[in-house]
């Protein structure tokens, strides 16, 4: 593994790249996707091959829901196993990617709308490492996480993402990790391998069309989209990472969808690439 001094210096004066790093929203689904070779994890691996190798990765995960906004700022974040009832093999996984205190400080300076705390306790939760271990299995790219302030609405998170745009120009991959439709209380084990309730398919299709048509305002005001949206988003933590992906898009960029599938009746894996 590269030594610590090299990790500490990688992000100092990160040069502008001759490309704009794409932005991703990953439907991460079950933690088991972190150790299974399936249609979803296979696409994550392919996506890593389709985009430039990032200088670092910033993950906005559904599973770091905080009061206030925070960035991990340790040299080596721990692997967090924030779930229960799964096989021991999942708990045995470690994803030993380095962090980047320097990049955390640089990102903090870009954000003017709110004071950002630098965190040394959190680490990488399963919204981050279950995806990244398929994308970058060598764990040799620095990773940090940006928390989601649960006191703020979707518009706040969308606009906060705008402030991070400069990181794209420096080769940082910003990755939202959640699920557009996520209602575990209504999950159907009969549809665990594929299939969705009518309302889940209906609202997922509406989300997709709004994304593809670059109509972001209704997505920020998702509460106005009717009963299906309320069933899809009973709590907002898995939806809000999408706001960061869309908030980083410029008007000239294209957008595409992948892993567009419903599972368990009330969850969709639909994912988004910007750029």
JSON list of N, CA, C and O in Angstrom, two decimals, residues 58-79:
[
{"chain": "A", "resi": 58, "resn": "UNK", "atom": "N", "xyz": [-15.89, 11.05, -3.13]},
{"chain": "A", "resi": 58, "resn": "UNK", "atom": "CA", "xyz": [-16.70, 11.58, -2.03]},
{"chain": "A", "resi": 58, "resn": "UNK", "atom": "C", "xyz": [-18.07, 10.93, -2.10]},
{"chain": "A", "resi": 58, "resn": "UNK", "atom": "O", "xyz": [-18.77, 11.06, -3.11]},
{"chain": "A", "resi": 59, "resn": "UNK", "atom": "N", "xyz": [-18.46, 10.22, -1.05]},
{"chain": "A", "resi": 59, "resn": "UNK", "atom": "CA", "xyz": [-19.73, 9.50, -1.03]},
{"chain": "A", "resi": 59, "resn": "UNK", "atom": "C", "xyz": [-20.72, 10.24, -0.14]},
{"chain": "A", "resi": 59, "resn": "UNK", "atom": "O", "xyz": [-20.40, 10.62, 1.00]},
{"chain": "A", "resi": 60, "resn": "UNK", "atom": "N", "xyz": [-21.92, 10.44, -0.67]},
{"chain": "A", "resi": 60, "resn": "UNK", "atom": "CA", "xyz": [-23.05, 10.94, 0.13]},
{"chain": "A", "resi": 60, "resn": "UNK", "atom": "C", "xyz": [-23.96, 9.74, 0.34]},
{"chain": "A", "resi": 60, "resn": "UNK", "atom": "O", "xyz": [-24.69, 9.32, -0.56]},
{"chain": "A", "resi": 61, "resn": "UNK", "atom": "N", "xyz": [-23.89, 9.15, 1.51]},
{"chain": "A", "resi": 61, "resn": "UNK", "atom": "CA", "xyz": [-24.59, 7.89, 1.79]},
{"chain": "A", "resi": 61, "resn": "UNK", "atom": "C", "xyz": [-25.84, 8.11, 2.63]},
{"chain": "A", "resi": 61, "resn": "UNK", "atom": "O", "xyz": [-25.85, 8.93, 3.56]},
{"chain": "A", "resi": 62, "resn": "UNK", "atom": "N", "xyz": [-26.87, 7.34, 2.30]},
{"chain": "A", "resi": 62, "resn": "UNK", "atom": "CA", "xyz": [-28.11, 7.36, 3.08]},
{"chain": "A", "resi": 62, "resn": "UNK", "atom": "C", "xyz": [-27.89, 7.01, 4.54]},
{"chain": "A", "resi": 62, "resn": "UNK", "atom": "O", "xyz": [-28.72, 7.32, 5.39]},
{"chain": "A", "resi": 63, "resn": "UNK", "atom": "N", "xyz": [-26.77, 6.37, 4.84]},
{"chain": "A", "resi": 63, "resn": "UNK", "atom": "CA", "xyz": [-26.57, 5.83, 6.18]},
{"chain": "A", "resi": 63, "resn": "UNK", "atom": "C", "xyz": [-25.72, 6.70, 7.10]},
{"chain": "A", "resi": 63, "resn": "UNK", "atom": "O", "xyz": [-25.36, 6.27, 8.20]},
{"chain": "A", "resi": 64, "resn": "UNK", "atom": "N", "xyz": [-25.43, 7.94, 6.63]},
{"chain": "A", "resi": 64, "resn": "UNK", "atom": "CA", "xyz": [-24.81, 8.91, 7.55]},
{"chain": "A", "resi": 64, "resn": "UNK", "atom": "C", "xyz": [-25.72, 10.12, 7.60]},
{"chain": "A", "resi": 64, "resn": "UNK", "atom": "O", "xyz": [-25.56, 11.07, 6.86]},
{"chain": "A", "resi": 65, "resn": "UNK", "atom": "N", "xyz": [-26.71, 10.05, 8.48]},
{"chain": "A", "resi": 65, "resn": "UNK", "atom": "CA", "xyz": [-27.78, 11.02, 8.62]},
{"chain": "A", "resi": 65, "resn": "UNK", "atom": "C", "xyz": [-27.53, 11.76, 9.93]},
{"chain": "A", "resi": 65, "resn": "UNK", "atom": "O", "xyz": [-27.61, 11.16, 11.01]},
{"chain": "A", "resi": 66, "resn": "UNK", "atom": "N", "xyz": [-27.22, 13.04, 9.86]},
{"chain": "A", "resi": 66, "resn": "UNK", "atom": "CA", "xyz": [-26.73, 13.77, 11.03]},
{"chain": "A", "resi": 66, "resn": "UNK", "atom": "C", "xyz": [-27.46, 15.10, 11.21]},
{"chain": "A", "resi": 66, "resn": "UNK", "atom": "O", "xyz": [-28.11, 15.60, 10.30]},
{"chain": "A", "resi": 67, "resn": "UNK", "atom": "N", "xyz": [-27.30, 15.68, 12.38]},
{"chain": "A", "resi": 67, "resn": "UNK", "atom": "CA", "xyz": [-27.68, 17.08, 12.57]},
{"chain": "A", "resi": 67, "resn": "UNK", "atom": "C", "xyz": [-26.46, 17.92, 12.17]},
{"chain": "A", "resi": 67, "resn": "UNK", "atom": "O", "xyz": [-25.37, 17.75, 12.71]},
{"chain": "A", "resi": 68, "resn": "UNK", "atom": "N", "xyz": [-26.65, 18.77, 11.19]},
{"chain": "A", "resi": 68, "resn": "UNK", "atom": "CA", "xyz": [-25.52, 19.51, 10.65]},
{"chain": "A", "resi": 68, "resn": "UNK", "atom": "C", "xyz": [-24.83, 18.73, 9.55]},
{"chain": "A", "resi": 68, "resn": "UNK", "atom": "O", "xyz": [-25.17, 17.57, 9.27]},
{"chain": "A", "resi": 69, "resn": "UNK", "atom": "N", "xyz": [-23.88, 19.37, 8.90]},
{"chain": "A", "resi": 69, "resn": "UNK", "atom": "CA", "xyz": [-23.16, 18.78, 7.77]},
{"chain": "A", "resi": 69, "resn": "UNK", "atom": "C", "xyz": [-21.73, 18.49, 8.18]},
{"chain": "A", "resi": 69, "resn": "UNK", "atom": "O", "xyz": [-21.06, 19.35, 8.74]},
{"chain": "A", "resi": 70, "resn": "UNK", "atom": "N", "xyz": [-21.27, 17.27, 7.88]},
{"chain": "A", "resi": 70, "resn": "UNK", "atom": "CA", "xyz": [-19.95, 16.84, 8.31]},
{"chain": "A", "resi": 70, "resn": "UNK", "atom": "C", "xyz": [-19.22, 16.10, 7.19]},
{"chain": "A", "resi": 70, "resn": "UNK", "atom": "O", "xyz": [-19.85, 15.48, 6.34]},
{"chain": "A", "resi": 71, "resn": "UNK", "atom": "N", "xyz": [-17.92, 16.18, 7.22]},
{"chain": "A", "resi": 71, "resn": "UNK", "atom": "CA", "xyz": [-17.05, 15.45, 6.29]},
{"chain": "A", "resi": 71, "resn": "UNK", "atom": "C", "xyz": [-16.08, 14.60, 7.08]},
{"chain": "A", "resi": 71, "resn": "UNK", "atom": "O", "xyz": [-15.49, 15.07, 8.07]},
{"chain": "A", "resi": 72, "resn": "UNK", "atom": "N", "xyz": [-15.90, 13.35, 6.67]},
{"chain": "A", "resi": 72, "resn": "UNK", "atom": "CA", "xyz": [-14.86, 12.53, 7.32]},
{"chain": "A", "resi": 72, "resn": "UNK", "atom": "C", "xyz": [-13.50, 13.11, 6.97]},
{"chain": "A", "resi": 72, "resn": "UNK", "atom": "O", "xyz": [-13.25, 13.52, 5.84]},
{"chain": "A", "resi": 73, "resn": "UNK", "atom": "N", "xyz": [-12.62, 13.16, 7.95]},
{"chain": "A", "resi": 73, "resn": "UNK", "atom": "CA", "xyz": [-11.34, 13.84, 7.76]},
{"chain": "A", "resi": 73, "resn": "UNK", "atom": "C", "xyz": [-10.18, 13.08, 8.40]},
{"chain": "A", "resi": 73, "resn": "UNK", "atom": "O", "xyz": [-9.19, 13.67, 8.82]},
{"chain": "A", "resi": 74, "resn": "UNK", "atom": "N", "xyz": [-10.31, 11.74, 8.46]},
{"chain": "A", "resi": 74, "resn": "UNK", "atom": "CA", "xyz": [-9.25, 10.94, 9.04]},
{"chain": "A", "resi": 74, "resn": "UNK", "atom": "C", "xyz": [-8.36, 10.36, 7.94]},
{"chain": "A", "resi": 74, "resn": "UNK", "atom": "O", "xyz": [-8.74, 10.32, 6.77]},
{"chain": "A", "resi": 75, "resn": "UNK", "atom": "N", "xyz": [-7.17, 9.92, 8.31]},
{"chain": "A", "resi": 75, "resn": "UNK", "atom": "CA", "xyz": [-6.24, 9.35, 7.33]},
{"chain": "A", "resi": 75, "resn": "UNK", "atom": "C", "xyz": [-6.73, 8.01, 6.80]},
{"chain": "A", "resi": 75, "resn": "UNK", "atom": "O", "xyz": [-6.61, 7.73, 5.60]},
{"chain": "A", "resi": 76, "resn": "UNK", "atom": "N", "xyz": [-7.25, 7.17, 7.69]},
{"chain": "A", "resi": 76, "resn": "UNK", "atom": "CA", "xyz": [-7.72, 5.85, 7.28]},
{"chain": "A", "resi": 76, "resn": "UNK", "atom": "C", "xyz": [-9.07, 5.57, 7.94]},
{"chain": "A", "resi": 76, "resn": "UNK", "atom": "O", "xyz": [-9.13, 5.17, 9.10]},
{"chain": "A", "resi": 77, "resn": "UNK", "atom": "N", "xyz": [-10.18, 5.79, 7.22]},
{"chain": "A", "resi": 77, "resn": "UNK", "atom": "CA", "xyz": [-11.50, 5.53, 7.80]},
{"chain": "A", "resi": 77, "resn": "UNK", "atom": "C", "xyz": [-11.74, 4.05, 8.04]},
{"chain": "A", "resi": 77, "resn": "UNK", "atom": "O", "xyz": [-11.30, 3.20, 7.25]},
{"chain": "A", "resi": 78, "resn": "UNK", "atom": "N", "xyz": [-12.43, 3.74, 9.11]},
{"chain": "A", "resi": 78, "resn": "UNK", "atom": "CA", "xyz": [-12.76, 2.35, 9.41]},
{"chain": "A", "resi": 78, "resn": "UNK", "atom": "C", "xyz": [-13.92, 1.88, 8.53]},
{"chain": "A", "resi": 78, "resn": "UNK", "atom": "O", "xyz": [-14.69, 2.68, 8.00]},
{"chain": "A", "resi": 79, "resn": "UNK", "atom": "N", "xyz": [-14.05, 0.57, 8.40]},
{"chain": "A", "resi": 79, "resn": "UNK", "atom": "CA", "xyz": [-15.17, -0.03, 7.68]},
{"chain": "A", "resi": 79, "resn": "UNK", "atom": "C", "xyz": [-16.29, -0.28, 8.69]},
{"chain": "A", "resi": 79, "resn": "UNK", "atom": "O", "xyz": [-16.10, -1.02, 9.66]}
]
